[in-house]
Amino acid sequence: MHLDPADLSMTEIIRLQTLLSQELARRFEASLALAFSDIVGSTAYFARFGDEAGRQLQQLFFDQVAACVSAYGGRIVDTAGDGAFTCFPSASAATEAMTALLQRLSEENEHRSRDQQLVLRIGLHWGHVLTDGVQVTGDAVNLCARIAASADPGQIRLSRELFQELRAEHRLLCRRVGAVPLK
């Protein structure tokens, strides 16, 4: 049977649209912990040390992200430039992975001069997204990116929604920073 949209009435189109929206939510809506991380000062690093050194720094970052994310049941959704977008099934897994990432980089930085250290800013958010197992989209993704951009160098900044999803032992490690304007 072939359905020609031109033959549908307005009422039929609205009913079909409602049915499609319900099916989209049923099949692809999920709540996930989202994380954005990016290298602080990478443009200046490339300018100062050159493309090869800059790309090596990026690769170190991507390798460390991949190891930490997979160890805590998450996955890398996308990498672009000097950043990584990852997602996790729980807020605690995301927090543990990003904390482990900063710890690994701290150990790596012990062997680097101060001006060649790898420093990140990280943002975490818990929210509803649409995902097909590959792509992850929605307003929660945009909010997480803005949270990451507001973080100080070396800081993991959490949204209130992610904080509320954390287990008690992880909440105790957090400190309130107050309202932060987001771009």
Coordinates of N, CA and C in Angstrom, one line a residue:
M1 N 0.8 -1.2 0.0 CA 0.0 0.0 0.0 C 0.9 1.2 0.0
H2 N 0.6 2.2 -0.9 CA 1.3 3.4 -1.0 C 0.5 4.5 -0.4
L3 N 1.1 5.3 0.5 CA 0.4 6.4 1.1 C 0.8 7.7 0.5
D4 N 0.0 8.4 -0.2 CA 0.3 9.7 -0.8 C -0.1 10.8 0.1
P5 N 0.9 11.6 0.6 CA 0.5 12.7 1.6 C -0.4 13.7 0.9
A6 N -0.4 13.8 -0.4 CA -1.3 14.8 -1.0 C -2.7 14.4 -0.9
D7 N -3.0 13.1 -0.7 CA -4.4 12.7 -0.5 C -4.9 12.7 0.9
L8 N -4.1 13.1 1.8 CA -4.5 13.1 3.2 C -5.2 14.5 3.6
S9 N -6.2 14.4 4.5 CA -6.8 15.6 5.0 C -6.0 16.2 6.1
M10 N -6.3 17.4 6.5 CA -5.6 18.0 7.6 C -5.7 17.2 8.9
T11 N -6.9 16.7 9.2 CA -7.1 15.8 10.3 C -6.3 14.6 10.3
E12 N -6.2 13.9 9.1 CA -5.4 12.7 9.0 C -3.9 13.0 9.2
I13 N -3.4 14.2 8.6 CA -2.0 14.5 8.8 C -1.7 14.8 10.3
I14 N -2.6 15.5 11.0 CA -2.4 15.8 12.4 C -2.3 14.5 13.2
R15 N -3.2 13.6 12.9 CA -3.2 12.3 13.6 C -1.9 11.5 13.3
L16 N -1.5 11.5 12.0 CA -0.3 10.8 11.6 C 0.9 11.5 12.3
Q17 N 0.9 12.8 12.4 CA 2.0 13.5 13.0 C 2.1 13.1 14.5
T18 N 1.0 13.1 15.2 CA 0.9 12.7 16.6 C 1.4 11.2 16.7
L19 N 1.0 10.4 15.9 CA 1.5 9.0 15.9 C 3.0 8.9 15.7
L20 N 3.5 9.6 14.8 CA 5.0 9.6 14.5 C 5.7 10.2 15.7
S21 N 5.2 11.3 16.3 CA 5.9 11.9 17.5 C 5.9 10.9 18.6
Q22 N 4.8 10.1 18.8 CA 4.8 9.1 19.9 C 5.8 8.0 19.6
E23 N 5.9 7.6 18.4 CA 6.8 6.5 18.0 C 8.2 7.0 18.1
L24 N 8.5 8.2 17.7 CA 9.9 8.8 17.9 C 10.3 8.8 19.4
A25 N 9.4 9.2 20.2 CA 9.7 9.2 21.7 C 9.9 7.8 22.2
R26 N 9.0 6.9 21.8 CA 9.1 5.5 22.3 C 10.4 4.8 21.9
R27 N 10.8 5.0 20.7 CA 11.9 4.3 20.2 C 13.3 5.0 20.4
F28 N 13.3 6.3 20.5 CA 14.6 7.0 20.4 C 14.8 8.0 21.6
E29 N 13.9 8.2 22.5 CA 14.1 9.1 23.6 C 14.8 8.3 24.7
A30 N 15.8 9.0 25.3 CA 16.5 8.4 26.5 C 17.0 9.5 27.4
S31 N 17.2 9.1 28.6 CA 17.9 10.0 29.6 C 19.3 9.5 29.7
L32 N 20.3 10.4 29.5 CA 21.7 10.0 29.5 C 22.5 11.1 30.2
A33 N 23.6 10.7 30.8 CA 24.6 11.6 31.2 C 25.5 12.0 30.1
L34 N 25.6 13.3 29.8 CA 26.4 13.8 28.7 C 27.6 14.5 29.2
A35 N 28.7 14.4 28.5 CA 30.0 15.1 28.9 C 30.6 15.7 27.6
F36 N 31.0 17.0 27.8 CA 31.8 17.7 26.8 C 33.1 18.0 27.5
S37 N 34.2 17.7 26.8 CA 35.5 18.1 27.3 C 36.3 18.7 26.1
D38 N 37.1 19.7 26.5 CA 38.0 20.3 25.4 C 39.3 20.8 26.0
I39 N 40.3 20.8 25.2 CA 41.6 21.2 25.6 C 41.7 22.7 25.7
V40 N 42.1 23.2 26.9 CA 42.3 24.6 27.1 C 43.5 25.1 26.4
G41 N 43.4 26.2 25.6 CA 44.5 26.8 25.0 C 45.1 26.1 23.8
S42 N 44.4 25.2 23.2 CA 45.0 24.5 22.1 C 45.4 25.3 20.9
T43 N 44.7 26.4 20.6 CA 45.0 27.2 19.5 C 46.4 27.9 19.7
A44 N 46.6 28.4 20.9 CA 47.9 29.0 21.3 C 49.0 27.9 21.3
Y45 N 48.7 26.7 21.7 CA 49.6 25.6 21.7 C 50.1 25.3 20.3
F46 N 49.1 25.2 19.4 CA 49.5 24.9 17.9 C 50.4 26.1 17.4
A47 N 50.0 27.3 17.7 CA 50.8 28.4 17.2 C 52.2 28.4 17.8
R48 N 52.4 28.1 19.1 CA 53.7 28.1 19.7 C 54.6 26.9 19.3
F49 N 54.0 25.7 19.3 CA 54.8 24.5 19.2 C 54.6 23.8 17.8
G50 N 53.7 24.3 17.0 CA 53.6 23.7 15.6 C 52.5 22.7 15.5
D51 N 52.2 22.4 14.3 CA 51.1 21.4 14.0 C 51.4 20.0 14.5
E52 N 52.6 19.5 14.3 CA 52.9 18.2 14.7 C 52.7 18.0 16.2
A53 N 53.3 18.9 17.0 CA 53.2 18.9 18.5 C 51.7 19.1 18.9
G54 N 51.0 20.0 18.2 CA 49.6 20.2 18.5 C 48.8 19.0 18.3
R55 N 49.0 18.3 17.2 CA 48.3 17.1 16.8 C 48.6 15.9 17.8
Q56 N 49.9 15.9 18.3 CA 50.2 14.9 19.3 C 49.5 15.1 20.6
L57 N 49.4 16.4 20.9 CA 48.6 16.7 22.2 C 47.1 16.3 22.0
Q58 N 46.6 16.6 20.9 CA 45.2 16.1 20.6 C 45.0 14.6 20.7
Q59 N 46.0 13.9 20.1 CA 45.9 12.5 20.1 C 46.0 11.9 21.5
L60 N 46.9 12.5 22.3 CA 47.0 12.1 23.7 C 45.6 12.3 24.4
F61 N 45.0 13.4 24.2 CA 43.7 13.7 24.7 C 42.7 12.6 24.3
F62 N 42.6 12.4 23.0 CA 41.6 11.4 22.4 C 41.9 10.0 23.0
D63 N 43.1 9.6 23.1 CA 43.4 8.3 23.6 C 43.0 8.1 25.0
Q64 N 43.3 9.2 25.8 CA 42.9 9.1 27.3 C 41.4 9.2 27.4
V65 N 40.7 10.0 26.6 CA 39.2 10.0 26.7 C 38.7 8.6 26.3
A66 N 39.2 8.0 25.3 CA 38.7 6.7 24.9 C 38.9 5.7 26.0
A67 N 40.0 5.7 26.6 CA 40.3 4.7 27.7 C 39.3 4.9 28.9
C68 N 39.2 6.1 29.3 CA 38.3 6.4 30.5 C 36.9 6.2 30.2
V69 N 36.4 6.6 29.0 CA 35.0 6.5 28.7 C 34.6 5.0 28.6
S70 N 35.4 4.2 27.9 CA 35.0 2.8 27.8 C 35.1 2.1 29.1
A71 N 36.0 2.5 30.0 CA 36.2 1.8 31.3 C 35.0 2.0 32.2
Y72 N 34.2 3.1 31.9 CA 33.0 3.4 32.7 C 31.7 3.2 32.0
G73 N 31.7 2.4 30.9 CA 30.5 2.1 30.2 C 29.9 3.2 29.3
G74 N 30.7 4.2 29.0 CA 30.2 5.2 28.1 C 30.7 5.0 26.7
R75 N 30.4 6.0 25.9 CA 30.9 5.9 24.5 C 31.1 7.3 24.0
I76 N 32.1 7.4 23.1 CA 32.4 8.7 22.4 C 31.3 8.9 21.3
V77 N 30.6 10.0 21.3 CA 29.7 10.3 20.3 C 30.3 11.0 19.2
D78 N 31.2 12.0 19.5 CA 31.9 12.8 18.5 C 33.1 13.4 19.0
T79 N 34.1 13.6 18.1 CA 35.3 14.4 18.4 C 35.4 15.4 17.3
A80 N 35.7 16.6 17.7 CA 35.9 17.7 16.7 C 37.0 18.6 17.2
G81 N 38.0 18.9 16.4 CA 39.0 19.8 16.8 C 39.7 19.3 18.1
D82 N 39.5 20.1 19.1 CA 40.2 19.8 20.4 C 39.2 19.4 21.5
G83 N 38.0 18.9 21.0 CA 37.0 18.5 22.0 C 36.4 17.1 21.8
A84 N 35.8 16.6 22.8 CA 35.1 15.3 22.7 C 33.7 15.4 23.4
F85 N 32.7 14.8 22.7 CA 31.4 14.7 23.2 C 31.2 13.2 23.5
T86 N 30.8 12.9 24.8 CA 30.7 11.5 25.2 C 29.3 11.4 26.0
C87 N 28.8 10.1 26.1 CA 27.6 9.9 26.9 C 27.7 8.6 27.7
F88 N 26.9 8.6 28.8 CA 27.0 7.5 29.7 C 25.6 7.1 30.2
P89 N 25.4 5.9 30.6 CA 24.1 5.5 31.1 C 23.7 6.1 32.5
S90 N 24.7 6.5 33.3 CA 24.4 7.1 34.6 C 25.3 8.3 34.9
A91 N 24.8 9.1 35.8 CA 25.6 10.3 36.2 C 26.9 9.9 36.9
S92 N 26.8 8.9 37.7 CA 28.0 8.5 38.5 C 29.0 7.9 37.5
A93 N 28.6 7.2 36.5 CA 29.6 6.7 35.5 C 30.3 7.8 34.8
A94 N 29.6 8.8 34.4 CA 30.1 10.0 33.8 C 31.1 10.7 34.7
T95 N 30.7 10.9 35.9 CA 31.5 11.6 36.9 C 32.8 10.9 37.1
E96 N 32.7 9.6 37.3 CA 33.9 8.7 37.6 C 34.8 8.7 36.4
A97 N 34.3 8.7 35.2 CA 35.1 8.7 34.0 C 35.8 10.0 33.8
M98 N 35.2 11.1 34.0 CA 35.8 12.4 33.8 C 36.8 12.7 34.9
T99 N 36.5 12.2 36.1 CA 37.5 12.3 37.2 C 38.7 11.5 36.9
A100 N 38.5 10.3 36.4 CA 39.7 9.4 36.0 C 40.5 10.1 34.9
L101 N 39.8 10.7 34.0 CA 40.5 11.4 32.9 C 41.4 12.5 33.4
L102 N 40.9 13.3 34.3 CA 41.7 14.4 34.9 C 42.9 13.8 35.7
Q103 N 42.6 12.7 36.4 CA 43.7 12.1 37.1 C 44.8 11.5 36.2
R104 N 44.4 10.9 35.1 CA 45.4 10.4 34.1 C 46.2 11.5 33.5
L105 N 45.5 12.6 33.2 CA 46.2 13.7 32.6 C 47.1 14.4 33.6
S106 N 46.7 14.4 34.8 CA 47.6 15.0 35.9 C 48.9 14.2 36.0
E107 N 48.8 12.8 35.9 CA 50.0 12.0 35.9 C 50.8 12.2 34.7
E108 N 50.2 12.3 33.5 CA 50.9 12.6 32.3 C 51.6 13.9 32.3
N109 N 50.9 14.9 32.9 CA 51.5 16.3 32.9 C 52.7 16.4 33.8
E110 N 52.9 15.4 34.8 CA 54.1 15.4 35.6 C 55.4 15.3 34.8
H111 N 55.3 14.8 33.6 CA 56.5 14.6 32.7 C 56.6 15.7 31.6
R112 N 55.8 16.7 31.7 CA 55.8 17.7 30.7 C 56.1 19.1 31.4
S113 N 56.7 19.9 30.6 CA 57.0 21.3 31.1 C 55.6 22.0 31.3
R114 N 55.6 23.0 32.1 CA 54.3 23.7 32.4 C 53.6 24.2 31.1
D115 N 54.3 24.7 30.2 CA 53.7 25.3 29.0 C 53.3 24.2 28.0
Q116 N 53.6 23.0 28.2 CA 53.2 21.9 27.3 C 52.3 20.9 28.0
Q117 N 51.7 21.3 29.1 CA 50.8 20.4 29.8 C 49.4 20.4 29.1
L118 N 48.7 19.3 29.2 CA 47.4 19.1 28.7 C 46.4 19.4 29.8
V119 N 45.6 20.5 29.6 CA 44.6 21.0 30.6 C 43.3 21.0 29.9
L120 N 42.3 20.5 30.6 CA 40.9 20.4 30.0 C 39.9 21.2 30.8
R121 N 38.8 21.5 30.2 CA 37.6 22.0 30.9 C 36.5 21.0 30.5
I122 N 35.7 20.6 31.5 CA 34.7 19.6 31.3 C 33.3 20.0 31.8
G123 N 32.3 19.7 31.1 CA 30.9 20.0 31.5 C 30.1 18.7 31.5
L124 N 29.3 18.5 32.5 CA 28.5 17.3 32.6 C 27.0 17.7 32.8
H125 N 26.1 17.0 32.1 CA 24.7 17.3 32.3 C 23.9 16.0 32.1
W126 N 22.8 15.9 32.8 CA 21.9 14.8 32.7 C 20.6 15.3 32.1
G127 N 20.2 14.6 31.0 CA 19.0 15.1 30.4 C 18.4 14.1 29.3
H128 N 17.2 14.5 28.8 CA 16.5 13.7 27.8 C 17.1 14.1 26.4
V129 N 17.4 13.1 25.7 CA 17.9 13.2 24.3 C 17.2 12.3 23.4
L130 N 17.4 12.5 22.1 CA 17.0 11.5 21.1 C 18.3 10.9 20.6
T131 N 18.3 9.5 20.6 CA 19.5 8.8 20.2 C 19.1 7.5 19.5
D132 N 19.8 7.2 18.4 CA 19.6 6.0 17.7 C 20.7 5.0 18.0
G133 N 21.5 5.3 19.0 CA 22.6 4.5 19.3 C 23.9 5.0 18.7
V134 N 23.8 5.9 17.8 CA 25.0 6.5 17.2 C 24.9 8.0 17.4
Q135 N 23.9 8.7 16.9 CA 23.8 10.1 17.1 C 23.1 10.4 18.4
V136 N 23.4 11.5 19.1 CA 22.7 11.9 20.3 C 22.4 13.4 20.0
T137 N 21.1 13.8 20.1 CA 20.7 15.1 19.8 C 19.7 15.6 20.8
G138 N 19.5 16.9 20.8 CA 18.5 17.5 21.7 C 19.1 18.7 22.4
D139 N 18.2 19.4 23.0 CA 18.6 20.6 23.8 C 19.5 20.3 24.9
A140 N 19.4 19.1 25.5 CA 20.3 18.8 26.6 C 21.8 18.7 26.1
V141 N 22.0 18.4 24.8 CA 23.4 18.4 24.3 C 23.9 19.8 24.2
N142 N 23.1 20.7 23.7 CA 23.5 22.1 23.6 C 23.8 22.7 25.0
L143 N 23.0 22.4 26.0 CA 23.2 22.9 27.3 C 24.5 22.3 27.9
C144 N 24.8 21.1 27.6 CA 26.0 20.5 28.2 C 27.2 21.2 27.6
A145 N 27.2 21.5 26.3 CA 28.3 22.2 25.6 C 28.5 23.5 26.3
R146 N 27.4 24.2 26.6 CA 27.6 25.6 27.2 C 28.1 25.4 28.6
I147 N 27.7 24.4 29.3 CA 28.3 24.1 30.7 C 29.8 23.9 30.6
A148 N 30.2 23.1 29.7 CA 31.7 22.9 29.5 C 32.4 24.2 29.2
A149 N 31.8 25.0 28.3 CA 32.5 26.3 28.0 C 32.6 27.2 29.2
S150 N 31.7 27.1 30.2 CA 31.8 27.9 31.4 C 32.8 27.4 32.4
A151 N 33.3 26.2 32.3 CA 34.2 25.7 33.3 C 35.5 26.3 33.2
D152 N 36.1 26.4 34.4 CA 37.5 26.9 34.5 C 38.5 25.8 34.0
P153 N 39.7 26.2 33.6 CA 40.7 25.2 33.3 C 40.9 24.2 34.4
G154 N 40.9 22.9 34.1 CA 41.1 21.9 35.1 C 39.8 21.5 35.9
Q155 N 38.7 22.1 35.5 CA 37.5 22.0 36.3 C 36.5 21.1 35.6
I156 N 35.7 20.3 36.4 CA 34.5 19.6 35.9 C 33.3 20.3 36.5
R157 N 32.5 20.9 35.6 CA 31.4 21.6 36.0 C 30.1 20.8 35.7
L158 N 29.2 20.7 36.7 CA 28.0 19.8 36.6 C 26.8 20.7 36.6
S159 N 25.8 20.2 35.9 CA 24.5 20.9 36.0 C 23.8 20.4 37.2
R160 N 22.8 21.1 37.7 CA 22.0 20.7 38.8 C 21.3 19.4 38.5
E161 N 20.9 19.1 37.3 CA 20.2 17.9 36.9 C 21.2 16.7 37.1
L162 N 22.4 16.9 36.7 CA 23.4 15.8 36.9 C 23.7 15.6 38.3
F163 N 23.9 16.6 39.1 CA 24.2 16.5 40.5 C 23.1 15.8 41.2
Q164 N 21.8 16.0 40.9 CA 20.7 15.4 41.5 C 20.7 13.9 41.2
E165 N 21.3 13.4 40.1 CA 21.3 12.0 39.8 C 22.5 11.3 40.4
L166 N 23.4 12.0 41.0 CA 24.6 11.4 41.6 C 24.3 10.6 42.8
R167 N 25.1 9.5 43.0 CA 25.0 8.8 44.3 C 25.6 9.7 45.4
A168 N 25.2 9.5 46.6 CA 25.6 10.3 47.8 C 27.1 10.5 47.9
E169 N 27.9 9.4 47.7 CA 29.3 9.6 47.9 C 30.0 10.5 46.8
H170 N 29.3 10.6 45.7 CA 29.8 11.5 44.6 C 29.4 13.0 44.9
R171 N 28.2 13.1 45.5 CA 27.7 14.4 45.8 C 28.6 15.1 46.8
L172 N 29.2 14.3 47.8 CA 30.0 14.9 48.8 C 31.3 15.5 48.3
L173 N 31.7 15.1 47.1 CA 32.9 15.6 46.5 C 32.7 16.9 45.7
C174 N 31.5 17.3 45.6 CA 31.1 18.5 44.8 C 31.1 19.7 45.7
R175 N 31.3 20.9 45.1 CA 31.1 22.1 45.8 C 30.3 23.0 44.9
R176 N 29.4 23.8 45.6 CA 28.5 24.7 44.9 C 29.2 25.9 44.4
V177 N 29.0 26.3 43.1 CA 29.6 27.5 42.6 C 28.6 28.6 42.4
G178 N 27.3 28.3 42.6 CA 26.3 29.4 42.4 C 25.9 29.5 41.0
A179 N 25.1 30.5 40.7 CA 24.6 30.6 39.3 C 25.7 31.1 38.4
V180 N 25.8 30.4 37.3 CA 26.8 30.7 36.3 C 26.1 31.1 35.0
P181 N 26.4 32.3 34.4 CA 25.8 32.6 33.1 C 26.4 31.7 32.0
L182 N 25.5 31.2 31.2 CA 25.9 30.4 30.1 C 25.7 31.1 28.8
K183 N 26.6 30.9 27.8 CA 26.5 31.6 26.5 C 25.4 31.0 25.7

